């Protein structure tokens, strides 16, 4: 299907988010993105060569469907920032904001808000709807995958800085996604490569790692992404496959009302659930609204061929509410904004990482 020659496909957004291979869509990818099960696309660094190219890619993806597919990216700052040049500001790690907090609370909050505004406005100006940020995991100093992606060890400090970052994102017109619920920072193992196990009991996790989700920032989140971590003293399943963690705790006790995204179902931490169909079924049954399948187009195709989920109306409504309301429709209008230029100046003044 070629969106330039045919009318947009009118379909509600489905519960699957996929990736694409390169800097422009192939015919096979266009067809796959028009599958009724698909509701979004996640981009990676390989999908970016420059400002004009990215804008063209997102415009083509949005033109395929009505309502348009949600385009997301892992764009946190620091080492997890997919686009870094030609229209994008290099953003500091979240740990740097936590270090700034130790020097000056007010300056740290101002810096976090500026980072959020720059992060979101630059993505929105290029047609990206959503960033999977901020990381709400605590910095216990041991996780190989979290590390400096975390704001702070203190959950109240992490929550305050995340709230400021989310406020900046909201000012630019973008929602935010907290991750990785209930907390990935305590375990050393990387869930991309292993199946992490956190041996703490529920009270320890509730009183530490879940604090940011119970804080005011929790009410600002458009989405939450659970961890591929097993907490055996609480539940035998990884959090992303656990009705207890997602429905009883996140929806029930915390009161979260937004979209629950699975983490990538091709990660090793998801392998306990079985093949890709079993993983999607388990995540969806546990309470995920949207499941991610990344870097394996063969598994994505297999899932679309075999999965027949019963999509709930409330889940569709949550996904439909994700689309951004950007202030700036293109990079040129963004560059003309005094508010953006001021925020970018604040980001540039954030001091180098401290010892």
XYZ file of C-alpha atoms in Angstrom:
355
model
C 0.000 0.000 0.000
C 1.347 3.404 -0.947
C -0.017 6.229 1.215
C 0.720 8.801 -1.475
C -1.677 7.228 -3.929
C -4.400 5.795 -1.692
C -6.606 7.214 1.007
C -5.587 6.714 4.591
C -6.643 3.470 6.193
C -9.328 4.156 8.806
C -8.756 1.777 11.712
C -8.614 2.100 15.488
C -5.125 1.783 16.923
C -4.165 -1.766 17.812
C -2.166 -3.137 20.768
C 1.168 -3.827 19.011
C 4.104 -1.429 18.612
C 6.726 -2.411 16.028
C 9.979 -0.996 14.669
C 11.191 -0.417 11.116
C 14.565 -1.295 9.666
C 15.944 1.849 8.069
C 15.558 5.512 7.217
C 12.565 5.063 4.894
C 9.717 2.567 4.780
C 9.778 -0.488 2.558
C 6.627 -1.778 0.870
C 6.604 -4.722 3.285
C 6.769 -2.367 6.261
C 3.950 -0.186 4.922
C 1.770 -3.273 4.637
C 2.706 -4.453 8.132
C 2.002 -1.052 9.697
C -1.483 -1.152 8.208
C -2.284 -4.388 10.049
C -5.250 -3.799 12.415
C -3.213 -5.104 15.365
C -0.605 -2.362 14.976
C -0.987 0.861 16.928
C 2.496 2.324 17.014
C 6.074 2.440 15.794
C 9.223 2.723 17.894
C 12.266 4.361 16.295
C 15.967 3.714 16.956
C 19.231 5.448 16.095
C 19.401 3.470 12.837
C 16.267 5.293 11.679
C 18.000 8.687 11.808
C 20.494 10.356 9.467
C 19.300 13.943 9.792
C 16.480 16.344 10.496
C 14.831 16.341 7.067
C 15.035 12.556 6.735
C 13.472 11.952 10.147
C 10.651 14.405 9.447
C 9.937 12.675 6.134
C 9.906 9.240 7.774
C 7.514 10.231 10.553
C 5.249 12.061 8.082
C 4.997 8.925 5.952
C 4.217 6.749 8.979
C 1.533 9.170 10.183
C 0.013 9.334 6.686
C -0.672 5.604 6.578
C -3.540 5.524 9.042
C -6.368 7.571 10.545
C -6.041 7.905 13.464
C -2.308 8.074 12.873
C -0.001 5.517 14.440
C 1.765 6.622 17.616
C 5.496 7.142 16.979
C 7.691 6.607 20.033
C 11.388 6.495 20.871
C 13.692 5.821 23.828
C 15.073 9.340 24.157
C 16.026 9.919 27.782
C 19.286 11.871 27.643
C 22.774 10.642 28.417
C 23.672 7.308 26.873
C 20.060 6.538 25.892
C 19.361 9.264 23.354
C 18.635 8.019 19.841
C 19.033 11.334 17.971
C 21.964 13.578 18.887
C 22.781 15.795 15.879
C 21.190 18.010 13.205
C 18.313 19.541 15.122
C 18.802 17.694 18.407
C 20.538 18.884 21.561
C 22.779 16.471 23.463
C 21.005 16.017 26.770
C 22.648 15.158 30.097
C 22.145 11.877 31.929
C 19.513 11.952 34.647
C 22.186 11.217 37.238
C 23.758 14.572 36.385
C 20.530 16.279 37.412
C 20.618 14.316 40.653
C 24.166 15.507 41.276
C 23.083 19.073 40.607
C 20.349 18.611 43.239
C 23.051 18.070 45.867
C 24.421 21.546 45.048
C 21.221 23.513 44.471
C 17.681 22.102 44.618
C 16.112 24.965 42.703
C 18.732 24.929 39.960
C 18.287 21.158 39.584
C 14.517 21.465 39.202
C 14.896 24.293 36.678
C 17.422 22.225 34.733
C 15.173 19.149 34.755
C 12.232 21.167 33.450
C 14.413 22.648 30.694
C 15.701 19.210 29.713
C 12.134 17.942 29.492
C 11.051 20.879 27.352
C 13.993 20.565 24.946
C 13.687 16.780 24.767
C 9.990 16.856 23.916
C 9.894 19.925 21.672
C 12.704 18.659 19.433
C 11.047 15.265 19.027
C 7.623 16.770 18.380
C 9.004 19.169 15.784
C 10.240 16.092 13.900
C 6.946 14.207 14.135
C 7.760 11.903 17.080
C 4.798 11.674 19.466
C 6.210 10.071 22.587
C 9.444 9.361 24.434
C 9.746 6.450 26.831
C 11.012 8.697 29.616
C 11.616 9.406 32.445
C 13.383 6.490 34.118
C 11.952 6.255 37.654
C 14.272 3.444 38.795
C 16.388 4.268 41.822
C 20.173 4.386 41.677
C 21.335 1.623 44.012
C 24.754 1.684 42.339
C 24.637 -1.907 41.112
C 22.467 -2.157 37.979
C 24.368 -2.656 34.739
C 21.465 -1.462 32.599
C 20.149 1.462 34.682
C 23.226 3.199 36.132
C 23.329 6.887 35.249
C 19.879 6.711 33.650
C 18.506 7.094 37.199
C 18.012 10.478 38.843
C 18.943 9.500 42.400
C 18.973 6.857 45.130
C 16.467 8.815 47.233
C 12.948 8.108 45.900
C 11.657 11.551 46.902
C 14.482 13.294 45.039
C 13.992 11.036 42.002
C 10.264 11.797 42.045
C 10.767 15.557 42.336
C 13.247 15.707 39.455
C 11.082 13.426 37.318
C 8.082 15.633 38.009
C 10.006 18.701 36.828
C 11.158 16.878 33.682
C 7.593 15.714 32.986
C 6.318 19.270 33.454
C 8.752 20.481 30.801
C 7.643 17.734 28.438
C 3.994 18.606 29.036
C 4.676 22.278 28.358
C 6.021 21.280 24.951
C 2.937 19.125 24.319
C 4.193 15.594 25.047
C 3.144 13.015 27.605
C 5.675 10.925 29.493
C 6.196 7.244 30.264
C 7.667 6.139 33.588
C 9.801 3.022 33.634
C 10.535 0.311 34.753
C 7.717 -0.498 37.225
C 7.984 -1.468 40.050
C 11.765 -0.908 39.875
C 14.790 -2.229 37.975
C 17.561 -0.418 39.849
C 18.185 -2.926 42.666
C 19.254 -5.884 40.474
C 22.589 -6.114 38.697
C 21.473 -8.225 35.713
C 20.528 -6.609 32.380
C 17.079 -7.811 31.306
C 18.073 -7.427 27.648
C 20.467 -10.357 28.138
C 19.347 -12.156 31.318
C 16.328 -12.716 33.543
C 16.920 -10.491 36.596
C 15.662 -11.650 39.997
C 15.029 -9.227 42.863
C 14.781 -11.078 46.181
C 13.252 -8.238 48.227
C 9.797 -8.470 49.777
C 6.823 -6.326 48.760
C 7.128 -3.819 51.609
C 10.731 -2.981 50.703
C 9.761 -2.314 47.091
C 6.601 -0.391 48.030
C 8.464 1.863 50.459
C 11.361 2.584 48.073
C 11.016 1.878 44.355
C 7.275 2.493 44.008
C 7.437 5.843 45.820
C 7.903 7.848 42.568
C 4.749 6.243 41.118
C 2.828 7.166 44.282
C 4.205 10.723 44.154
C 2.532 13.512 42.170
C 4.598 12.494 39.110
C 2.553 9.284 39.026
C -0.567 11.307 38.193
C 1.265 13.056 35.351
C 2.344 9.880 33.566
C 0.685 9.073 30.246
C 2.209 5.615 30.316
C 4.116 3.140 32.452
C 6.488 0.416 31.286
C 6.966 -2.539 33.647
C 10.281 -4.297 34.216
C 11.257 -7.726 32.903
C 12.279 -8.529 36.488
C 11.045 -11.365 38.709
C 10.304 -10.570 42.358
C 9.869 -14.158 43.653
C 8.817 -13.190 47.185
C 5.896 -11.307 45.626
C 4.962 -13.109 42.394
C 6.627 -15.853 40.285
C 6.143 -13.919 37.028
C 8.169 -10.976 35.717
C 6.331 -7.735 36.491
C 5.296 -7.238 32.860
C 3.513 -10.612 32.891
C 2.026 -10.262 36.382
C -1.642 -9.364 37.002
C -0.689 -8.726 40.615
C 1.886 -6.047 39.769
C -0.053 -4.437 36.912
C -3.668 -4.718 38.027
C -3.613 -5.057 41.808
C -0.688 -2.731 42.519
C -0.288 -0.321 39.569
C -3.966 0.093 38.647
C -5.446 -0.671 42.077
C -3.195 0.600 44.867
C -1.342 3.272 42.883
C -4.413 4.298 40.863
C -2.652 4.615 37.490
C -5.077 5.277 34.617
C -2.808 5.637 31.573
C -1.323 3.205 29.052
C 0.717 0.230 30.237
C 3.394 -0.678 27.682
C 5.260 -3.956 27.821
C 9.008 -3.708 27.580
C 10.394 -5.263 24.390
C 9.066 -8.831 24.181
C 12.171 -10.000 22.322
C 14.399 -9.320 25.353
C 15.829 -12.265 27.276
C 13.917 -11.154 30.366
C 10.671 -11.987 28.526
C 11.761 -15.480 27.476
C 10.184 -17.130 30.522
C 6.743 -16.650 28.957
C 7.443 -18.795 25.864
C 7.368 -17.908 22.171
C 6.375 -14.477 20.877
C 2.671 -15.326 20.804
C 2.760 -16.634 24.386
C 4.659 -13.538 25.501
C 2.123 -11.178 23.926
C -0.804 -13.122 25.365
C 0.762 -13.176 28.837
C 1.569 -9.452 28.808
C -1.878 -8.538 27.538
C -3.657 -10.801 30.029
C -1.579 -9.301 32.838
C -2.760 -5.803 32.006
C -0.532 -4.328 29.283
C -2.410 -2.186 26.768
C 0.337 -2.234 24.153
C 3.121 -4.767 23.557
C 6.472 -3.945 21.960
C 8.238 -6.226 19.475
C 11.591 -4.741 18.451
C 14.510 -5.726 16.213
C 12.917 -8.999 15.075
C 10.673 -8.429 12.047
C 10.260 -12.184 11.720
C 8.743 -12.393 15.202
C 6.612 -9.314 14.540
C 5.202 -10.923 11.398
C 4.600 -14.181 13.281
C 2.708 -12.365 16.035
C 0.518 -10.437 13.607
C -0.313 -13.663 11.776
C -1.320 -15.631 14.873
C -2.576 -13.285 17.609
C -6.315 -12.626 17.883
C -6.670 -10.537 21.058
C -9.976 -9.336 22.433
C -9.178 -5.618 22.596
C -11.056 -3.829 25.362
C -12.670 -0.442 24.553
C -11.001 1.231 27.547
C -7.611 0.020 26.346
C -8.228 1.448 22.865
C -9.283 4.747 24.438
C -6.096 4.950 26.494
C -3.942 4.300 23.428
C -5.899 6.828 21.381
C -5.245 9.516 23.980
C -1.466 9.179 23.569
C -1.116 11.360 20.488
C 0.794 14.546 21.237
C -0.352 18.142 20.929
C 2.855 19.807 19.753
C 3.443 23.528 19.859
C 5.884 23.342 16.957
C 5.112 21.548 13.708
C 8.606 21.701 12.225
C 12.229 22.386 13.247
C 12.178 25.870 11.699
C 9.299 27.116 13.858
C 11.007 25.580 16.881
C 14.225 27.493 16.265
C 12.256 30.753 16.211
C 10.826 30.152 19.683
C 12.316 32.273 22.505
C 11.046 29.749 25.068
C 12.892 26.918 23.341
C 16.067 28.969 23.016
C 15.947 29.850 26.710
C 15.434 26.202 27.707
C 18.243 25.116 25.425
C 20.510 27.710 27.036
C 19.655 26.312 30.474
C 20.553 22.808 29.301
C 23.889 24.067 27.971
C 24.699 25.528 31.399
C 24.229 22.246 33.277
C 27.683 21.548 34.759
C 29.806 18.588 33.790
C 29.202 15.411 35.803
C 30.555 15.627 39.330
C 32.564 13.029 41.212
